[in-house]
Coordinates of C-alpha atoms in Angstrom, one line a residue:
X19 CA -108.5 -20.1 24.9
X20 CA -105.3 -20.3 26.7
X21 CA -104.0 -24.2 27.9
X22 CA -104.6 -24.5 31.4
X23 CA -101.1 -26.2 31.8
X24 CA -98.5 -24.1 33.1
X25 CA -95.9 -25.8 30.6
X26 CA -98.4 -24.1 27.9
X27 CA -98.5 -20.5 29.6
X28 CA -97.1 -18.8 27.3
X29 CA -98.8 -15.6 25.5
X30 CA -100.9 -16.9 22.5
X31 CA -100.8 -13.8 21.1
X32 CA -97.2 -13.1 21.3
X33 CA -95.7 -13.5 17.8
X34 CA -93.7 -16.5 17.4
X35 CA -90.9 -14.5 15.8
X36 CA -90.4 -12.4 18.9
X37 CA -87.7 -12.7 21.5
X38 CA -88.9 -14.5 24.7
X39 CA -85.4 -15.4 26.1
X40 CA -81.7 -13.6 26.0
X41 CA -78.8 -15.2 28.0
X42 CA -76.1 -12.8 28.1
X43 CA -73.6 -15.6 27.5
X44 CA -70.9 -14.9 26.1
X45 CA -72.0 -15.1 23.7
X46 CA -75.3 -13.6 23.3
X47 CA -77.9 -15.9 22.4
X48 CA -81.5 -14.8 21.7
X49 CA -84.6 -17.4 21.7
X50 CA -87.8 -16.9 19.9
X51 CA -91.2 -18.3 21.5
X52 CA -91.8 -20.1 18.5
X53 CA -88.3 -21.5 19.0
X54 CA -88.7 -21.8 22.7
X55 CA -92.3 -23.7 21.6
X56 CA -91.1 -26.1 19.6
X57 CA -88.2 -27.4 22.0
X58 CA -90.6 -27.8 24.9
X59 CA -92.8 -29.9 22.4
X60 CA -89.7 -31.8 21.6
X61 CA -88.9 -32.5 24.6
X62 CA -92.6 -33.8 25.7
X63 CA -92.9 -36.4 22.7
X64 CA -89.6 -37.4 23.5
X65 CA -90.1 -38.0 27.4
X66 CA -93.5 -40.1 25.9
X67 CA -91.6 -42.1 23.8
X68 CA -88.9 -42.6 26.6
X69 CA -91.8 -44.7 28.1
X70 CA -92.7 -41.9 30.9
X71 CA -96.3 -41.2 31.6
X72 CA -98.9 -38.4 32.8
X73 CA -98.2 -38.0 36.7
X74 CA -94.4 -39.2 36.5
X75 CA -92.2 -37.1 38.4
X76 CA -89.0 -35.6 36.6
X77 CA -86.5 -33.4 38.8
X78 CA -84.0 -30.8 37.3
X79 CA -81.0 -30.2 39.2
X80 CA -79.0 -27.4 37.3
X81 CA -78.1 -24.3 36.0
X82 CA -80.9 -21.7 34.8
X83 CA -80.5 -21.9 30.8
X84 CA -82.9 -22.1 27.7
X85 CA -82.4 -26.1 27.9
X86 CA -83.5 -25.6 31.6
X87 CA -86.7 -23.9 30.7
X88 CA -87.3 -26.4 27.2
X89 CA -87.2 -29.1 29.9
X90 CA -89.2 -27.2 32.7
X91 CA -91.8 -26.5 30.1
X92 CA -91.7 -29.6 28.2
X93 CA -92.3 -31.6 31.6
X94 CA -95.6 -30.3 32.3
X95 CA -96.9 -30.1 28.5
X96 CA -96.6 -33.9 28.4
X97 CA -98.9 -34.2 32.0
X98 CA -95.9 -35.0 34.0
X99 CA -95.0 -33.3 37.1
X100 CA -91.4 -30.9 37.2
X101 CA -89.1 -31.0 40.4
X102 CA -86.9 -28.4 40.5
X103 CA -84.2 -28.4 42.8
X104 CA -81.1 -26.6 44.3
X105 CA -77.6 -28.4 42.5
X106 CA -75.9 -27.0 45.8
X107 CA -77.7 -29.1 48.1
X108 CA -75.5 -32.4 50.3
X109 CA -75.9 -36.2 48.5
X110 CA -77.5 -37.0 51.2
X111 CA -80.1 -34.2 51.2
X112 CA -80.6 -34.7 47.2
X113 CA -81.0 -38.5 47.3
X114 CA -83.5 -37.6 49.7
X115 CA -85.5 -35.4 47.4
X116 CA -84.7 -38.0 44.8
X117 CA -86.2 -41.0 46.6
X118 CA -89.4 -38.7 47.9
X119 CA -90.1 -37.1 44.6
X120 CA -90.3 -41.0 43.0
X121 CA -88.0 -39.2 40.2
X122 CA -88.4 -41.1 37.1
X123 CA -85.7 -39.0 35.4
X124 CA -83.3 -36.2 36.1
X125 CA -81.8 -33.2 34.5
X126 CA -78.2 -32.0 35.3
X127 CA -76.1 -30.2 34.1
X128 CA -72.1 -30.2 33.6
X129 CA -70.0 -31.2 37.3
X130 CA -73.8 -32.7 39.0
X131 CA -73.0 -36.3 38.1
X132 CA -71.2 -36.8 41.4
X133 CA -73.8 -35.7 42.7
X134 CA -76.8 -37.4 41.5
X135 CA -77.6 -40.7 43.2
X136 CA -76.9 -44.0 41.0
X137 CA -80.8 -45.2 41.2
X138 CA -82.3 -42.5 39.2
X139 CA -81.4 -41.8 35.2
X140 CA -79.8 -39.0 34.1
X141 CA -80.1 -36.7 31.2
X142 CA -77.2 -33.7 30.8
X143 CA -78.9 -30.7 29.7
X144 CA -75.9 -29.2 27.6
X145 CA -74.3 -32.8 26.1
X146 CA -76.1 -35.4 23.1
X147 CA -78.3 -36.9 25.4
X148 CA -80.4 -34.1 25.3
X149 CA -80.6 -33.3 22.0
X150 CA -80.6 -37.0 21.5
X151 CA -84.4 -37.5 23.9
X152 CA -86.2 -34.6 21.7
X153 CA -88.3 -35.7 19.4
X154 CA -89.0 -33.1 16.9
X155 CA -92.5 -32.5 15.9
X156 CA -96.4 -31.1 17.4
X157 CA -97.4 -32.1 20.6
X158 CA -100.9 -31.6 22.5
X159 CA -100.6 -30.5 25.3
X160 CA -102.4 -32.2 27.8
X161 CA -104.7 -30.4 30.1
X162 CA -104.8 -31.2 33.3
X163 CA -107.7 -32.5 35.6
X164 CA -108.5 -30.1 38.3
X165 CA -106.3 -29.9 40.9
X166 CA -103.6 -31.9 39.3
X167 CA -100.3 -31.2 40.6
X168 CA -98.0 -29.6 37.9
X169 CA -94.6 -28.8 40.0
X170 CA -93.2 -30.0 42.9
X171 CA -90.9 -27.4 45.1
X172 CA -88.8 -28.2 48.1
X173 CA -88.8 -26.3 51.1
X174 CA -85.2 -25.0 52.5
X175 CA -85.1 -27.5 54.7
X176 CA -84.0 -24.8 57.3
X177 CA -85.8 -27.7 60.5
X178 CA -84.6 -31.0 59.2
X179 CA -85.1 -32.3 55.4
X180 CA -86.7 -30.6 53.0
X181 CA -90.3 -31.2 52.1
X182 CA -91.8 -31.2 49.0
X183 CA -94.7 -28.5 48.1
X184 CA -97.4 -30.3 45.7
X185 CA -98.5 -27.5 43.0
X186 CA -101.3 -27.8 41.1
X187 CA -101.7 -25.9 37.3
X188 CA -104.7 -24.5 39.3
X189 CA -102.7 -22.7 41.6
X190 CA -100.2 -21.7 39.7
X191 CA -102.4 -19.9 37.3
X192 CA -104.7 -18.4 39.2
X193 CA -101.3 -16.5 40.7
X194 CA -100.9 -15.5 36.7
X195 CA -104.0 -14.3 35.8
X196 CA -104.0 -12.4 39.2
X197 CA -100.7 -10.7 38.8
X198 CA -101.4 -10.3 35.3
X199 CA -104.6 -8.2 35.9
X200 CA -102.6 -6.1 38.8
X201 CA -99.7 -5.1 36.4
X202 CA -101.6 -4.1 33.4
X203 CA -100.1 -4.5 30.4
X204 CA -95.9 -5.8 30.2
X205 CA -95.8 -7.0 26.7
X206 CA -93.2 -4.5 26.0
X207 CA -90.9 -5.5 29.2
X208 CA -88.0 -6.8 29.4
X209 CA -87.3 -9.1 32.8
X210 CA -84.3 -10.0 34.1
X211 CA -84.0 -13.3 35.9
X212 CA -80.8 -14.9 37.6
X213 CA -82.5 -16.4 41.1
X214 CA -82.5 -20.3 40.9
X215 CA -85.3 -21.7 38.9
X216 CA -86.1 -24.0 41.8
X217 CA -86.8 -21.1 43.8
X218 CA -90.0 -19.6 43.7
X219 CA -89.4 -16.4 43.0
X220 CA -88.0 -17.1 39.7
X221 CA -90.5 -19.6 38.4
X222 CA -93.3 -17.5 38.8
X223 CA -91.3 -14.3 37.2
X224 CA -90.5 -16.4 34.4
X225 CA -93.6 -17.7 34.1
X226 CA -95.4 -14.7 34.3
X227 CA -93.2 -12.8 31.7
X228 CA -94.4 -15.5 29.1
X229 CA -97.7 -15.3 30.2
X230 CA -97.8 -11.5 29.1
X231 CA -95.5 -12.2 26.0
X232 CA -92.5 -10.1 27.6
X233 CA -88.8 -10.6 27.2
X234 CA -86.8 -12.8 30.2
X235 CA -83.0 -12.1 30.2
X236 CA -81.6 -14.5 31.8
X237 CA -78.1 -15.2 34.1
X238 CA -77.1 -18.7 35.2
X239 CA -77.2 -18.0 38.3
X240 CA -76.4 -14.6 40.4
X241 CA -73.4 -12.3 40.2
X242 CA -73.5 -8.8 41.3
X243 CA -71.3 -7.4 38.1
X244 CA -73.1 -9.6 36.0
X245 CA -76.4 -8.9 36.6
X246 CA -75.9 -5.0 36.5
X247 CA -74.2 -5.0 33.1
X248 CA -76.7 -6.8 31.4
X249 CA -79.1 -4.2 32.7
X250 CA -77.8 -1.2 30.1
X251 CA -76.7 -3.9 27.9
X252 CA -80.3 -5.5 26.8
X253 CA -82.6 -2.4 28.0
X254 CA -84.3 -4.1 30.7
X255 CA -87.6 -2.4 32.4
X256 CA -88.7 -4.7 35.7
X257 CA -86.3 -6.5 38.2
X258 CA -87.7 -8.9 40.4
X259 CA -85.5 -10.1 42.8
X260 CA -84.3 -11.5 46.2
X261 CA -83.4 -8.1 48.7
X262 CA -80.1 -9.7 49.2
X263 CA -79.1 -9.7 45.3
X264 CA -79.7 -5.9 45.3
X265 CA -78.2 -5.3 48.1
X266 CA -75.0 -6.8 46.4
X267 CA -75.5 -4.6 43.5
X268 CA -75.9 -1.4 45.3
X269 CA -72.4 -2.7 47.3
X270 CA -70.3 -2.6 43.9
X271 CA -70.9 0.9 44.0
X272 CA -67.7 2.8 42.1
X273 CA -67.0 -0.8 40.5
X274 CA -70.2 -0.4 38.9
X275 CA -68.1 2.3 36.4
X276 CA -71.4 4.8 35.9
X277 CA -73.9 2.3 34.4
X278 CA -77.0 4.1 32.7
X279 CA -79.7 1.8 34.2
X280 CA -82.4 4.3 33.4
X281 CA -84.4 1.6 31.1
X282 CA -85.8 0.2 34.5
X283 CA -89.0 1.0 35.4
X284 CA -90.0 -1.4 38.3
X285 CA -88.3 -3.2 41.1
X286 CA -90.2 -5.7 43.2
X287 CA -87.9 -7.7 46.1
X288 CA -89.3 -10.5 48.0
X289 CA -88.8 -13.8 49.4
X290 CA -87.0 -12.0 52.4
X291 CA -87.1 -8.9 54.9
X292 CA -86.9 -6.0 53.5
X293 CA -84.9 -2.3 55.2
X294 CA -85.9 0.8 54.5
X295 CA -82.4 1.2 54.5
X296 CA -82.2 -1.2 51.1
X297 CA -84.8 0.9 49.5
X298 CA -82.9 3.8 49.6
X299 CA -80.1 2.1 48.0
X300 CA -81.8 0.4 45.7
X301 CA -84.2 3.7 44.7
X302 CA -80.4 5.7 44.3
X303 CA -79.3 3.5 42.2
X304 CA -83.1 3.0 39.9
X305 CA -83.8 6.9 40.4
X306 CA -86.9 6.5 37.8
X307 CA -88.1 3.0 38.9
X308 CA -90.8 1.9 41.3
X309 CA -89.7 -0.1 43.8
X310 CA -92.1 -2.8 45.1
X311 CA -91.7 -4.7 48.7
X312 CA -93.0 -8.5 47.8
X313 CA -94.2 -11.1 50.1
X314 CA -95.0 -15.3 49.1
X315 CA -94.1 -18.4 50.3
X316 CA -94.2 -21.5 48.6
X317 CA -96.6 -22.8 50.0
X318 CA -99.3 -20.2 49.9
X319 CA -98.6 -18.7 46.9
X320 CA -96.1 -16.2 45.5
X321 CA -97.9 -12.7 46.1
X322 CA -100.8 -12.5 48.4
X323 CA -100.8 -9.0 48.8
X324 CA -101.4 -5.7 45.9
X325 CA -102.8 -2.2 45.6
X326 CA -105.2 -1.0 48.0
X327 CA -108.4 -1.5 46.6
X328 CA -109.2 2.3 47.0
X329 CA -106.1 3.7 45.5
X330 CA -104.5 4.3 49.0
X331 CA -100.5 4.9 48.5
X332 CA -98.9 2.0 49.3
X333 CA -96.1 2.8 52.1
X334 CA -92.7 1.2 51.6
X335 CA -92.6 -1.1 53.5
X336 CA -95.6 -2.7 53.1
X337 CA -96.1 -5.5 51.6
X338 CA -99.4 -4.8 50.0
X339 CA -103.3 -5.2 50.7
X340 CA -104.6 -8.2 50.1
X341 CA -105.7 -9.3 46.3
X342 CA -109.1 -10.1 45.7
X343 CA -109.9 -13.4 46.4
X344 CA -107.3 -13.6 49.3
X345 CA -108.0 -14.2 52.7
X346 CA -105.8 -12.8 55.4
X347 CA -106.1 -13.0 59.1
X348 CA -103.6 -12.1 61.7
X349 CA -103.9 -14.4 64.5
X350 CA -102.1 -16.0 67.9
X351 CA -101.3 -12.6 68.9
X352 CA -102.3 -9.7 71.1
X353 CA -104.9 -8.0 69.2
X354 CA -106.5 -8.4 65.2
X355 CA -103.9 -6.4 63.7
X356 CA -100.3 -8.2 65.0
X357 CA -99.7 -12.0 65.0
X358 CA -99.2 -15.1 63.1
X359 CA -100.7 -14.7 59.1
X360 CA -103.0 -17.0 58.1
X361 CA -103.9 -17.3 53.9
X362 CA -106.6 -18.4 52.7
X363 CA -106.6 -18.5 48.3
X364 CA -106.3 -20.3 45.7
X365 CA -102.7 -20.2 44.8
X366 CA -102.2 -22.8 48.2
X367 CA -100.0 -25.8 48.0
X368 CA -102.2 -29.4 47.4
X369 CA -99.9 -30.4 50.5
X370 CA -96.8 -31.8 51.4
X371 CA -95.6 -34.9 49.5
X372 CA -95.6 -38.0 51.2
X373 CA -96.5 -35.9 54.8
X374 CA -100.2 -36.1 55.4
X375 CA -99.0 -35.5 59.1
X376 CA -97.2 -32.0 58.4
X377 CA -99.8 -30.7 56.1
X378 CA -102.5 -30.9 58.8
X379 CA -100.3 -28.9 60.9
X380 CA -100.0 -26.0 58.8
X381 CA -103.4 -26.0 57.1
X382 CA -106.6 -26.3 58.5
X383 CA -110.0 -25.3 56.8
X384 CA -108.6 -24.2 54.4
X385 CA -106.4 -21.6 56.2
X386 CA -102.3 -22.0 55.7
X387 CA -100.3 -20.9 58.0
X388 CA -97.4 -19.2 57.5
X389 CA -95.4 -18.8 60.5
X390 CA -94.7 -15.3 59.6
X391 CA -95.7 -12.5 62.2
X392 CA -97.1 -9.9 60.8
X393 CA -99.0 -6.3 61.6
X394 CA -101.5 -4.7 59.5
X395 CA -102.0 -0.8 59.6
X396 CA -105.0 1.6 59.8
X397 CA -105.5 1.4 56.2
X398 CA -105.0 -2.8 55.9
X399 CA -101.8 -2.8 54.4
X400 CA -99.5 -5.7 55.8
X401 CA -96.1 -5.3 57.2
X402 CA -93.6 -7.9 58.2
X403 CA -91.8 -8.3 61.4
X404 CA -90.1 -12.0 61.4
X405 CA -90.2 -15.3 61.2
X406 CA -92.2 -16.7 64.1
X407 CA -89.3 -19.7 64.2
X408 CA -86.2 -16.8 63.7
X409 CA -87.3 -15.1 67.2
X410 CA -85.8 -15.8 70.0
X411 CA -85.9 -15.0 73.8
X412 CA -83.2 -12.5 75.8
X413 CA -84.0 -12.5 79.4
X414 CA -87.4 -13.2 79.1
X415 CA -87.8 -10.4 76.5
X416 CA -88.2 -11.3 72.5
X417 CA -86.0 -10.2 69.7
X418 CA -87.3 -10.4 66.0
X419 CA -83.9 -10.7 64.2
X420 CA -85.3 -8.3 61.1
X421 CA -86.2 -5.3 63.5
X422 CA -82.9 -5.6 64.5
X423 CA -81.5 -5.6 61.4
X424 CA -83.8 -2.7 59.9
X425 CA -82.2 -0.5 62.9
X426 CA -78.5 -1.3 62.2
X427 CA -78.8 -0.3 58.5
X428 CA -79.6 3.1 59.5
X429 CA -76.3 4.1 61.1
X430 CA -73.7 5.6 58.9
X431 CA -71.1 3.1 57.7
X432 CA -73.5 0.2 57.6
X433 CA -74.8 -1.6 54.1
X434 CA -76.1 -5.0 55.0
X435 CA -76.4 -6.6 58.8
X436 CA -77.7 -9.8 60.0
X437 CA -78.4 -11.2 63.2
X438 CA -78.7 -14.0 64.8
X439 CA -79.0 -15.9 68.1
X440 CA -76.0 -16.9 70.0
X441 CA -75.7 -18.7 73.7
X442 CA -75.1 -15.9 76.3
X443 CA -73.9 -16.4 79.8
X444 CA -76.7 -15.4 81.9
X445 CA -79.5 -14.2 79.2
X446 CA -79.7 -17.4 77.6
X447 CA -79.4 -16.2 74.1
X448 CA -78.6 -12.5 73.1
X449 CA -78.4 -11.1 69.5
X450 CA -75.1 -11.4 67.6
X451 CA -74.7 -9.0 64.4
X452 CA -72.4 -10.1 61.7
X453 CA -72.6 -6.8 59.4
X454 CA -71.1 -5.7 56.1
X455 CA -69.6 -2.7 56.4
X456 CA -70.3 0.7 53.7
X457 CA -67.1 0.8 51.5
X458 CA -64.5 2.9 53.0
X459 CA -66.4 3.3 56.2
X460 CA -64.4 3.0 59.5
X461 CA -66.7 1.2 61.9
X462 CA -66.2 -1.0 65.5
X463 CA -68.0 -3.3 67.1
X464 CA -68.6 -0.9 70.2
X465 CA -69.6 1.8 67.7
X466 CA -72.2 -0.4 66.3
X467 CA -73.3 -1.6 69.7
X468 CA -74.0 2.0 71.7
X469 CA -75.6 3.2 68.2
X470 CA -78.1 0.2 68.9
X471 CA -78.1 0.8 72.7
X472 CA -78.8 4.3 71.8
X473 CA -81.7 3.3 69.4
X474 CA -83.3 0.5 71.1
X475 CA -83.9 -1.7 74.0
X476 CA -81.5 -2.7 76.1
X477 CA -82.3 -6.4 75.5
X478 CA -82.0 -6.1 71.4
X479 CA -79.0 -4.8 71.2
X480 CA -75.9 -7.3 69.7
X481 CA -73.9 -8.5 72.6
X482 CA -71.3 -9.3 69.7
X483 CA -70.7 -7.8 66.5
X484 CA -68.3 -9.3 63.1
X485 CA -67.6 -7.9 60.3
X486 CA -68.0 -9.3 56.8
X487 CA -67.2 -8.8 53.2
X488 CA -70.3 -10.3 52.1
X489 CA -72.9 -12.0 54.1
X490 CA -73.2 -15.8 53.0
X491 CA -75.8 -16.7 51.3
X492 CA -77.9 -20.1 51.0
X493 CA -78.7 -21.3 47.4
X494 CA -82.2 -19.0 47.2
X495 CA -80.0 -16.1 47.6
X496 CA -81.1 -15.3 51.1
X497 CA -78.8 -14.7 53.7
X498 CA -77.7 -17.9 55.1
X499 CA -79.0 -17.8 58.7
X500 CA -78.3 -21.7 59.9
X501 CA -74.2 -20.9 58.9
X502 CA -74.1 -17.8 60.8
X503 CA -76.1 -19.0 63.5
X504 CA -73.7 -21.8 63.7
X505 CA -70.4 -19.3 63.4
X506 CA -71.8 -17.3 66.3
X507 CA -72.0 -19.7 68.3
X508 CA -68.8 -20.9 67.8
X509 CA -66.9 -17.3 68.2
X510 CA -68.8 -17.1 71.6
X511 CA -67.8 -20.4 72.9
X512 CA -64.0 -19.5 71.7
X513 CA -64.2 -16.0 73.6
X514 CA -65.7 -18.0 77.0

C-alpha cells in the first residue's frame, strides 16, 4: 500500500537502483530512487531534530535541482507543509509570502540571501548547511489526517499580493491516481522538466513521473537551446510544458543544427492559451509525438479535463472532456455551453491561507470558480477563450486577448503575438499587439493590422502593433501580460 503523503509518492515498485533524476549539468549527474529516498528521509529526521514539527510551514525559494526535490520531498515525509515559491519575485512581495506562510525555515539557493527577509532562517541548498541538517538514517513517513494540507502555492499575484493555495495530500493524489489511470502505463518514460517547481505545472509532472517509476530530466530553470539538446541527448519520450517554452524552441529553428528529437512521443502544454498556430509548430518539430492541449489552475486542480469517455477524437484545441469524478458547468453566460467554468472535484484547493474572505468568493458549494470563459462543443469537449479578468471593452464591444492572438499567428511572418489593452482616445481601450516576428520575415505594423482588419471585426483589431525579439515572460514562463500592459500604455501616451 502506497503512503498517502505526497513526499512518499514515489513508485514502490520502481527498483531502487533505477534512475529517477538526470540533470544535464555539466556535468551529468544521474540520481537513483533509492538515492533520491534516502536524502528525502535525511532530510525529514533532520528538520525533526532541528526542533520543527508536523503542520510547520517550510518555503523553498530556488533553483530546480536534486537538493530542491530532497528538500521538497523531505518536507512533506516529516508531516510539515512545503512552500514553494518564485526566487524572482520583489523583497517586498517575498517577505510577504514569508510572513503569511508563518515560514519556520527557508531554502535558497546561491545569490537569494539578499533576498530573503532577516526574520526567517535560512538553509542554502548547495553549501554545508545542507548537508550539515540531514540526518542520515530511516524515517516513517507520517501519514496525514484527511484533508491535511501538504503544499502551499502562491497565486501570481497578477491583482495585488499573492495568495496562498492550501493543498491537501488528498488533493494532490487523487490528481495522481487520476492521471495515472488516463495515461496507462509510463514506467519506461523519460520526462523532461525545466518550469519552476513552484509552479504547478512542474510539481505535479514531477510528481507524477515518480508516481509511475519514470525518469525526470531535469533543467534549472528554462532555456530554449538547453532544453532541446537534452532532448536527443538523454532519449526523452513526454514533454509537458508551458506553450510559451515551445514556442521558444520552435523559434531557434536553424540554431537548433538538425536535432533528432524522434524519442518523443507525447507533448502536453498547459497553464496558458494555446494557437493552433503553436501546434503546428510544435507537431513540425515532434513529427511522431502526440501533442496534448492542457488545462488546470492551482486552485482547482492541475487537469480537469481527458479523453472522451466514448473514444470521440479529441480536436486540438480542446482541452479535453471532463475526467470522471469532475464536475464542470459553464455558467454567467448566454447559454449552457459558453460562460464562466465552474469545477467541482476533488483535486480543489482547502482555500486560501489566512483569506476566509476570498475563498468564499471563488468557491461556493462546493463549486470553484475559475474565472476562465469557456465553450463546450456538440460532443462535450471544452475549449478556452480567455480570462474573464484579461477582456476588456472597445466601444462597447468585447475583446478576449487569446482570440486575438490565435488570429495573428495565422498570417505569414508571424511566430508568437500578444495582446493587450491600451488607453485609446475615443474607444476607451483598443487592442495593442506586441508580436514576434518569423525569422527572416519582413513584416509592418499596417501589414499586420489590415491582415487582422481583413480577418476580423473591426473592433478587435490592434490599433498599435511592436515588434519583439522575444515576448517577456513572468517567472511561470507565461507571457508577462502586467509588463506589456504597462509598456503599451506608455508608447501610446508618448505617441499622444
Amino acid at each position: 500500500m502506497r503512503s498517502r503523503n505526497l513526499g512518499a509518492c514515489f513508485c514502490r515498485e520502481t527498483a531502487g537502483e533505477k534512475i529517477a533524476l538526470i540533470e544535464p549539468g555539466p556535468p551529468v549527474r544521474q540520481t537513483t530512487y533509492a538515492e533520491l529516498q534516502t536524502e528525502a528521509d535525511a532530510v525529514a529526521r533532520g528538520l525533526v531534530a532541528h526542533g520543527l514539527t508536523r503542520g510547520d510551514r517550510v518555503g523553498l525559494m530556488a533553483m530546480n535541482s536534486r537538493e530542491y526535490l530532497a528538500a521538497y520531498f523531505g518536507v512533506m515525509r516529516a508531516g510539515m507543509v512545503a512552500v514553494p515559491f518564485s526566487y524572482k519575485l520583489a523583497p517586498p512581495v517575498i517577505e510577504h509570502i514569508c510572513r503569511d506562510a508563518e515560514l519556520k525555515l527557508l531554502f535558497i539557493d546561491e545569490g537569494q540571501e539578499p533576498k530573503a527577509p532577516g526574520f526567517v532562517e535560512t538553509i542554502r541548498l548547495d553549501a554545508p548547511a545542507f548537508e550539515d541538517l540531514k540526518d542520515p538514517g530511516p524515517f516513517a513517513v507520517v501519514e496525514p489526517d484527511p484533508g491535511e494540507v501538504g503544499m502551499i502555492l502562491y497565486t501570481s499575484g497578477s491583482t495585488g499580493v499573492p495568495k496562498g493555495v492550501l493543498l491537501s495530500h488528498d488533493s494532490q493524489r487523487w490528481s495522481l491516481e487520476r492521471g495515472s489511470k488516463a495515461a496507462g502505463d509510463r514506467c519506461d518514460a523519460i520526462y523532461i522538466v525545466a518550469a519552476p517547481m513552484f509552479h504547478m505545472n512542474a510539481t505535479i509532472s514531477t510528481k507524477g513521473a515518480f508516481w509511475n517509476g519514470a525518469t525526470v530530466v531535469m533543467l534549472p530553470a528554462f532555456d530554449a537551446r538547453a532544453y532541446a539538446a537534452a532532448i536527443p541527448q538523454f532519449g526523452v519520450t513526454t514533454l509537458t510544458s508551458v506553450p510559451t517554452m515551445l514556442a521558444l524552441v520552435a523559434r531557434e529553428g536553424d540554431a537548433l543544427g538538425g536535432l533528432d528529437f524522434s524519442s518523443v512521443r507525447d507533448v502536453t502544454m498547459g497553464s496558458a492559451p494555446l494557437t493552433q498556430a503553436l501546434i503546428d509548430k510544435v507537431q513540425a518539430l515532434f513529427p511522431g509525438a502526440k501533442i496534448s492541449n492542457s488545462y488546470g489552475t492551482t486552485e482547482g486542480g492541475p487537469s480537469p479535463f481527458g479523453p472522451h469517455p466514448d473514444g470521440v477524437p479529441r480536436p486540438a484545441l480542446s482541452l479535453g472532456y471532463p475526467h470522471p469524478g469532475t464536475g464542470a458547468e459553464l455558467l454567467e453566460g448566454s447559454g449552457p455551453d459558453e460562460g464562466v467554468l465552474y469545477l467541482k472535484n476533488p483535486m480543489q484547493m482547502n482555500g486560501y491561507n489566512n483569506l476566509p474572505e476570498k475563498t468564499v468568493e471563488v468557491v461556493r458549494d462546493g463549486w470553484y470558480r475559475t474565472g476562465d470563459i469557456m465553450r463546450r462543443d456538440e460532443n462535450g469537449f471544452f475549449y478556452f477563450i480567455g480570462r474573464a479578468d484579461d477582456m476588456f471593452n472597445v466601444g462597447g464591444e468585447n475583446v478576449w486577448p487569446g482570440e486575438v492572438e490565435k488570429l495573428l499567428e495565422t498570417m505569414p511572418g508571424v511566430h508568437q503575438a500578444c495582446v493587450v489593452p491600451a488607453p485609446h482616445e475615443t474607444k476607451g481601450m483598443a487592442p495593442f499587439a506586441f508580436v514576434v516576428p518569423s525569422p527572416r520575415a519582413e513584416l509592418t505594423e499596417d501589414a499586420v493590422k489590415q491582415f487582422a482588419l481583413s480577418n476580423a471585426p473591426a473592433h478587435a483589431h490592434p490599433r498599435h502593433v511592436e515588434f519583439l525579439d522575444a515576448i517577456p515572460l513572468a517567472g511561470t514562463n507565461k507571457p508577462d501580460r502586467n509588463a506589456l500592459t504597462a509598456r503599451a500604455a506608455e508608447l501610446v501616451r508618448g505617441a499622444m
